[in-house]
Amino acid sequence: MDLTNKVALVTGSGRGIGQAIGMKLSEVGATVVINDVDEAAANQAAELIKSQQHQSLAIAADVSSADDINRMVETIKRTYGKIDILVNNAGISRDKLVMVMSDEDWDKVLNISLKSAFLCSRAVLRYMVKQRWGRIINISSLAGVVGNAGQANYASAKAGLIGFTKSLAKEIASRNITVNAVAPGFIDTDMTQKLDDKYKDELKKRIPSGTFGSPRDVAEAVAFFASDEAGYITGQVLNIDGGIGGL
Ligand code: NAP
């Protein structure tokens, strides 16, 4: 895989899976724009990439805000003249049973984890369409494929991302732009750190590989979807889950 001369935007990449994706894309040659709502986290992740002698730019923006996204994409266009790869990674969870879930818990998760992908994709597509090359990779989740009690908001957002991926893939395939998704299972990040230890041990027993995945496991698949080698693959969802599949 060689992404030299490609410019990639990874949303929510100040830490966790997004950060690993940013690092991996930079290792295979891409210039990586690190976005995070937390400016310090974005700067730190971009500095880490630069310390490996790769190109990176940090942009603080809230991906649930159309204004922030448009400003971010304009900055990328002004700085690098183009944008080739978009990874819609930013996502949050606010777990509650539906009976006690507030409107705010629903809206916040849907806005940050699903609407953001629509807003970011719309903002970059006009450039990708003009240059007749583009890659969009959406970070869905196993929860979006099989559902999960206590995560109706999160699972709906992640299932929505799959519908979005398949629909957009069909809309723009003729422009040499591919749209794919990955559906990670349990990955070792802050998001899963907050689960209690007993539950984590139970989960590990149910995962055929016996372990949680690492952010790097997700990053490797994303880099493949971003590459020229994956040019004839679009509208697909790849589970990255140690074999747990249907739960
Ligand atoms: P994480 O450690 O919580 O990281 C999420 C990142 O998104 C953080 O850097 C966070 O910034 C950023 N973010 C949150 N709200 C944002 C906003 N409004 N605008 C821009 N950035 C924002 O989560 P993760 O585990 O790396 O997850 C990354 C993606 O993978 C998410 O979409 C998640 O749903 C998905 N995923 C994770 C797992 C897993 O097991 N970990 C499994 C399946 C799917 P702050 O640092 O400021 O909070």
Tab-separated table of C-alpha atoms and ligand atoms in Angstrom:
chain	number	residue	atom	x	y	z
A	1	MET	CA	0.000	0.000	0.000
A	2	ASP	CA	1.294	3.411	-0.924
A	3	LEU	CA	-0.646	6.576	-0.085
A	4	THR	CA	2.125	9.010	-0.999
A	5	ASN	CA	0.685	12.388	-2.092
A	6	LYS	CA	-2.731	11.548	-0.661
A	7	VAL	CA	-4.366	13.832	1.894
A	8	ALA	CA	-6.468	12.086	4.537
A	9	LEU	CA	-8.871	13.494	7.125
A	10	VAL	CA	-9.567	11.270	10.142
A	11	THR	CA	-12.314	12.563	12.439
A	12	GLY	CA	-12.056	12.072	16.212
A	13	SER	CA	-8.437	11.040	15.873
A	14	GLY	CA	-6.944	12.654	18.967
A	15	ARG	CA	-6.915	9.272	20.679
A	16	GLY	CA	-8.039	5.658	20.401
A	17	ILE	CA	-8.839	4.001	17.095
A	18	GLY	CA	-8.768	7.287	15.175
A	19	GLN	CA	-5.262	8.049	16.377
A	20	ALA	CA	-4.061	4.590	15.292
A	21	ILE	CA	-5.679	5.107	11.872
A	22	GLY	CA	-3.933	8.472	11.511
A	23	MET	CA	-0.591	6.921	12.409
A	24	LYS	CA	-1.028	3.997	10.010
A	25	LEU	CA	-2.090	6.179	7.062
A	26	SER	CA	0.923	8.431	7.657
A	27	GLU	CA	3.245	5.399	7.751
A	28	VAL	CA	2.125	4.435	4.248
A	29	GLY	CA	2.748	7.958	2.962
A	30	ALA	CA	-0.425	10.005	3.448
A	31	THR	CA	-0.509	13.508	4.840
A	32	VAL	CA	-2.919	13.149	7.734
A	33	VAL	CA	-5.261	15.778	9.121
A	34	ILE	CA	-6.042	14.963	12.730
A	35	ASN	CA	-9.428	16.254	13.831
A	36	ASP	CA	-10.722	16.232	17.369
A	37	VAL	CA	-13.157	18.291	19.379
A	38	ASP	CA	-10.399	18.525	22.001
A	39	GLU	CA	-7.714	20.834	20.595
A	40	ALA	CA	-4.943	19.591	22.893
A	41	ALA	CA	-5.613	15.953	21.938
A	42	ALA	CA	-5.584	16.838	18.222
A	43	ASN	CA	-2.290	18.722	18.571
A	44	GLN	CA	-0.694	15.898	20.523
A	45	ALA	CA	-1.679	13.236	17.955
A	46	ALA	CA	-0.447	15.400	15.063
A	47	GLU	CA	2.854	16.019	16.889
A	48	LEU	CA	3.293	12.269	17.338
A	49	ILE	CA	2.959	11.746	13.583
A	50	LYS	CA	5.364	14.606	12.879
A	51	SER	CA	7.876	13.130	15.315
A	52	GLN	CA	7.999	10.087	12.986
A	53	GLN	CA	8.973	12.449	10.134
A	54	HIS	CA	5.516	12.345	8.508
A	55	GLN	CA	3.241	15.249	7.540
A	56	SER	CA	0.308	16.120	9.755
A	57	LEU	CA	-2.022	18.985	10.603
A	58	ALA	CA	-4.295	19.273	13.653
A	59	ILE	CA	-7.724	20.878	13.333
A	60	ALA	CA	-10.027	21.231	16.331
A	61	ALA	CA	-13.651	20.955	15.230
A	62	ASP	CA	-16.905	19.478	16.468
A	63	VAL	CA	-18.109	17.047	13.805
A	64	SER	CA	-21.713	17.472	14.842
A	65	SER	CA	-21.544	21.092	13.635
A	66	ALA	CA	-21.912	21.761	9.901
A	67	ASP	CA	-20.179	25.131	10.339
A	68	ASP	CA	-17.155	23.536	12.037
A	69	ILE	CA	-16.932	20.887	9.320
A	70	ASN	CA	-17.133	23.366	6.471
A	71	ARG	CA	-14.437	25.494	8.115
A	72	MET	CA	-12.249	22.414	8.600
A	73	VAL	CA	-12.610	21.207	5.009
A	74	GLU	CA	-11.911	24.732	3.668
A	75	THR	CA	-8.723	24.854	5.783
A	76	ILE	CA	-7.583	21.506	4.351
A	77	LYS	CA	-8.333	22.664	0.799
A	78	ARG	CA	-6.452	25.936	1.391
A	79	THR	CA	-3.470	24.167	2.960
A	80	TYR	CA	-3.060	21.136	0.690
A	81	GLY	CA	-5.247	21.920	-2.344
A	82	LYS	CA	-7.165	18.669	-2.104
A	83	ILE	CA	-8.632	15.945	0.047
A	84	ASP	CA	-8.481	12.306	-1.017
A	85	ILE	CA	-9.442	10.158	1.960
A	86	LEU	CA	-12.083	10.688	4.633
A	87	VAL	CA	-12.321	8.398	7.645
A	88	ASN	CA	-15.538	9.011	9.609
A	89	ASN	CA	-14.284	7.739	12.959
A	90	ALA	CA	-15.641	10.168	15.582
A	91	GLY	CA	-18.282	8.504	17.709
A	92	ILE	CA	-19.570	8.449	21.253
A	93	SER	CA	-21.745	6.197	23.379
A	94	ARG	CA	-24.266	7.174	26.093
A	95	ASP	CA	-25.585	3.822	27.255
A	96	LYS	CA	-29.073	3.594	28.793
A	97	LEU	CA	-32.070	1.333	28.502
A	98	VAL	CA	-34.582	2.824	26.062
A	99	MET	CA	-37.195	3.288	28.805
A	100	VAL	CA	-34.931	5.718	30.660
A	101	MET	CA	-33.001	7.223	27.749
A	102	SER	CA	-33.306	11.004	27.446
A	103	ASP	CA	-33.864	12.840	24.168
A	104	GLU	CA	-30.440	14.377	24.687
A	105	ASP	CA	-28.736	10.959	25.006
A	106	TRP	CA	-30.390	9.905	21.760
A	107	ASP	CA	-29.705	13.102	19.790
A	108	LYS	CA	-26.103	13.534	20.925
A	109	VAL	CA	-25.083	9.999	19.963
A	110	LEU	CA	-26.892	10.172	16.614
A	111	ASN	CA	-25.453	13.601	15.801
A	112	ILE	CA	-21.836	12.806	16.646
A	113	SER	CA	-21.773	9.202	15.436
A	114	LEU	CA	-24.035	9.321	12.345
A	115	LYS	CA	-25.001	12.786	11.152
A	116	SER	CA	-21.326	13.763	11.259
A	117	ALA	CA	-20.554	11.175	8.556
A	118	PHE	CA	-23.199	12.699	6.292
A	119	LEU	CA	-21.950	16.244	6.937
A	120	CYS	CA	-18.263	15.385	6.451
A	121	SER	CA	-18.906	13.265	3.357
A	122	ARG	CA	-21.033	15.996	1.758
A	123	ALA	CA	-18.331	18.582	2.461
A	124	VAL	CA	-15.472	16.569	0.894
A	125	LEU	CA	-17.375	14.978	-1.980
A	126	ARG	CA	-17.379	18.036	-4.202
A	127	TYR	CA	-13.573	17.919	-4.212
A	128	MET	CA	-13.367	14.153	-4.632
A	129	VAL	CA	-15.861	14.195	-7.509
A	130	LYS	CA	-13.838	16.874	-9.334
A	131	GLN	CA	-10.579	14.950	-8.959
A	132	ARG	CA	-12.249	11.608	-9.876
A	133	TRP	CA	-10.621	9.790	-6.942
A	134	GLY	CA	-11.741	9.380	-3.386
A	135	ARG	CA	-12.033	7.010	-0.474
A	136	ILE	CA	-14.549	7.239	2.351
A	137	ILE	CA	-14.302	4.767	5.212
A	138	ASN	CA	-16.912	4.749	7.977
A	139	ILE	CA	-16.207	3.286	11.402
A	140	SER	CA	-19.379	1.396	12.276
A	141	SER	CA	-19.550	-1.250	15.010
A	142	LEU	CA	-20.583	-4.793	15.726
A	143	ALA	CA	-23.390	-3.191	17.766
A	144	GLY	CA	-24.765	-1.772	14.516
A	145	VAL	CA	-24.802	-5.217	12.923
A	146	VAL	CA	-26.311	-7.280	15.750
A	147	GLY	CA	-27.677	-4.709	18.257
A	148	ASN	CA	-26.853	-4.493	21.949
A	149	ALA	CA	-29.109	-4.060	25.000
A	150	GLY	CA	-28.503	-0.648	26.562
A	151	GLN	CA	-27.100	0.794	23.338
A	152	ALA	CA	-30.181	1.470	21.180
A	153	ASN	CA	-28.917	4.973	20.359
A	154	TYR	CA	-25.368	3.837	19.550
A	155	ALA	CA	-26.482	0.723	17.639
A	156	SER	CA	-28.951	2.814	15.609
A	157	ALA	CA	-26.195	5.263	14.695
A	158	LYS	CA	-23.831	2.450	13.730
A	159	ALA	CA	-26.510	0.577	11.738
A	160	GLY	CA	-27.346	3.889	10.082
A	161	LEU	CA	-23.711	4.225	9.053
A	162	ILE	CA	-23.983	0.892	7.241
A	163	GLY	CA	-27.053	2.048	5.287
A	164	PHE	CA	-25.281	5.316	4.555
A	165	THR	CA	-22.173	3.450	3.344
A	166	LYS	CA	-24.097	1.208	0.966
A	167	SER	CA	-26.241	4.038	-0.423
A	168	LEU	CA	-23.433	6.529	-0.944
A	169	ALA	CA	-21.275	3.805	-2.517
A	170	LYS	CA	-23.936	3.342	-5.200
A	171	GLU	CA	-24.317	7.099	-5.746
A	172	ILE	CA	-20.675	7.802	-6.477
A	173	ALA	CA	-19.055	4.586	-7.713
A	174	SER	CA	-18.950	5.954	-11.262
A	175	ARG	CA	-16.699	8.809	-10.057
A	176	ASN	CA	-13.987	6.416	-8.866
A	177	ILE	CA	-14.900	7.067	-5.241
A	178	THR	CA	-15.351	4.083	-2.953
A	179	VAL	CA	-17.282	4.025	0.317
A	180	ASN	CA	-16.768	1.176	2.773
A	181	ALA	CA	-17.259	0.521	6.463
A	182	VAL	CA	-15.535	-1.470	9.149
A	183	ALA	CA	-17.456	-2.931	12.074
A	184	PRO	CA	-15.069	-3.430	14.993
A	185	GLY	CA	-16.040	-5.743	17.836
A	186	PHE	CA	-14.382	-5.033	21.185
A	187	ILE	CA	-11.262	-2.912	20.793
A	188	ASP	CA	-8.991	-1.886	23.622
A	189	THR	CA	-9.578	1.888	23.939
A	190	ASP	CA	-10.967	4.373	26.484
A	191	MET	CA	-14.445	3.472	25.218
A	192	THR	CA	-14.087	-0.154	26.377
A	193	GLN	CA	-11.832	0.635	29.381
A	194	LYS	CA	-14.905	1.972	31.148
A	195	LEU	CA	-16.636	-1.462	31.065
A	196	ASP	CA	-16.328	-3.284	34.390
A	197	ASP	CA	-13.624	-5.933	34.664
A	198	LYS	CA	-15.983	-8.842	35.294
A	199	TYR	CA	-17.992	-8.024	32.165
A	200	LYS	CA	-14.768	-7.693	30.153
A	201	ASP	CA	-13.634	-11.145	31.307
A	202	GLU	CA	-17.010	-12.631	30.330
A	203	LEU	CA	-16.794	-10.982	26.916
A	204	LYS	CA	-13.305	-12.327	26.301
A	205	LYS	CA	-14.586	-15.845	26.928
A	206	ARG	CA	-17.168	-15.317	24.175
A	207	ILE	CA	-14.691	-13.948	21.628
A	208	PRO	CA	-13.206	-16.882	19.669
A	209	SER	CA	-9.752	-15.232	19.595
A	210	GLY	CA	-9.992	-14.774	23.401
A	211	THR	CA	-8.847	-11.158	23.327
A	212	PHE	CA	-10.014	-7.619	22.585
A	213	GLY	CA	-8.598	-6.197	19.368
A	214	SER	CA	-6.132	-3.326	19.260
A	215	PRO	CA	-6.718	0.026	17.546
A	216	ARG	CA	-3.988	-1.026	15.131
A	217	ASP	CA	-6.105	-4.020	13.986
A	218	VAL	CA	-8.756	-1.565	12.804
A	219	ALA	CA	-6.198	0.801	11.282
A	220	GLU	CA	-4.728	-1.921	9.051
A	221	ALA	CA	-8.110	-2.617	7.435
A	222	VAL	CA	-8.835	1.089	6.994
A	223	ALA	CA	-5.497	1.590	5.233
A	224	PHE	CA	-6.383	-1.214	2.821
A	225	PHE	CA	-9.767	0.347	1.976
A	226	ALA	CA	-7.966	3.674	1.430
A	227	SER	CA	-5.488	2.195	-1.015
A	228	ASP	CA	-5.505	1.877	-4.812
A	229	GLU	CA	-5.478	-1.875	-4.320
A	230	ALA	CA	-9.046	-1.710	-2.933
A	231	GLY	CA	-10.321	0.367	-5.859
A	232	TYR	CA	-12.934	-2.173	-7.014
A	233	ILE	CA	-14.348	-2.745	-3.528
A	234	THR	CA	-17.230	-0.501	-2.510
A	235	GLY	CA	-20.331	-0.631	-0.308
A	236	GLN	CA	-18.814	-3.315	1.920
A	237	VAL	CA	-18.769	-3.808	5.681
A	238	LEU	CA	-15.818	-5.651	7.174
A	239	ASN	CA	-16.155	-7.076	10.691
A	240	ILE	CA	-12.972	-6.769	12.759
A	241	ASP	CA	-13.968	-8.716	15.818
A	242	GLY	CA	-11.796	-11.749	16.613
A	243	GLY	CA	-14.533	-13.993	15.223
A	244	ILE	CA	-17.384	-13.037	17.576
A	245	GLY	CA	-19.592	-12.148	14.578
A	246	GLY	CA	-23.216	-12.775	15.539
A	247	LEU	CA	-22.513	-12.460	19.325
B	1	NAP	P1	-12.632	7.011	21.965
B	1	NAP	O1	-11.363	6.504	22.551
B	1	NAP	O2	-13.728	7.475	22.866
B	1	NAP	O3	-12.295	8.147	20.888
B	1	NAP	C1	-13.316	8.861	20.244
B	1	NAP	C2	-12.704	10.112	19.683
B	1	NAP	O4	-13.730	10.897	19.058
B	1	NAP	C3	-12.091	10.955	20.779
B	1	NAP	O5	-10.846	11.419	20.338
B	1	NAP	C4	-13.111	12.061	20.942
B	1	NAP	O6	-12.593	13.296	21.375
B	1	NAP	C5	-13.593	12.216	19.521
B	1	NAP	N1	-14.840	12.949	19.477
B	1	NAP	C6	-15.900	12.826	20.311
B	1	NAP	N2	-16.846	13.700	19.984
B	1	NAP	C7	-16.380	14.414	18.937
B	1	NAP	C8	-16.883	15.482	18.165
B	1	NAP	N3	-18.099	16.014	18.413
B	1	NAP	N4	-16.127	15.988	17.163
B	1	NAP	C9	-14.902	15.480	16.918
B	1	NAP	N5	-14.359	14.466	17.614
B	1	NAP	C10	-15.091	13.943	18.613
B	1	NAP	O7	-13.308	5.916	21.057
B	1	NAP	P2	-12.663	4.739	20.194
B	1	NAP	O8	-12.875	3.501	20.947
B	1	NAP	O9	-11.333	5.114	19.686
B	1	NAP	O10	-13.730	4.738	19.008
B	1	NAP	C11	-13.490	5.315	17.733
B	1	NAP	C12	-14.623	4.901	16.821
B	1	NAP	O11	-14.682	3.484	16.763
B	1	NAP	C13	-15.998	5.361	17.328
B	1	NAP	O12	-16.812	5.707	16.249
B	1	NAP	C14	-16.528	4.103	18.004
B	1	NAP	O13	-17.928	4.090	18.036
B	1	NAP	C15	-15.973	3.038	17.094
B	1	NAP	N6	-15.908	1.715	17.706
B	1	NAP	C16	-15.167	1.480	18.833
B	1	NAP	C17	-15.139	0.202	19.379
B	1	NAP	C18	-14.335	-0.133	20.596
B	1	NAP	O14	-14.444	-1.278	21.081
B	1	NAP	N7	-13.528	0.754	21.135
B	1	NAP	C19	-15.873	-0.823	18.781
B	1	NAP	C20	-16.615	-0.542	17.646
B	1	NAP	C21	-16.628	0.728	17.115
B	1	NAP	P3	-12.364	13.612	22.943
B	1	NAP	O15	-11.024	13.085	23.247
B	1	NAP	O16	-12.435	15.081	23.030
B	1	NAP	O17	-13.490	12.963	23.689
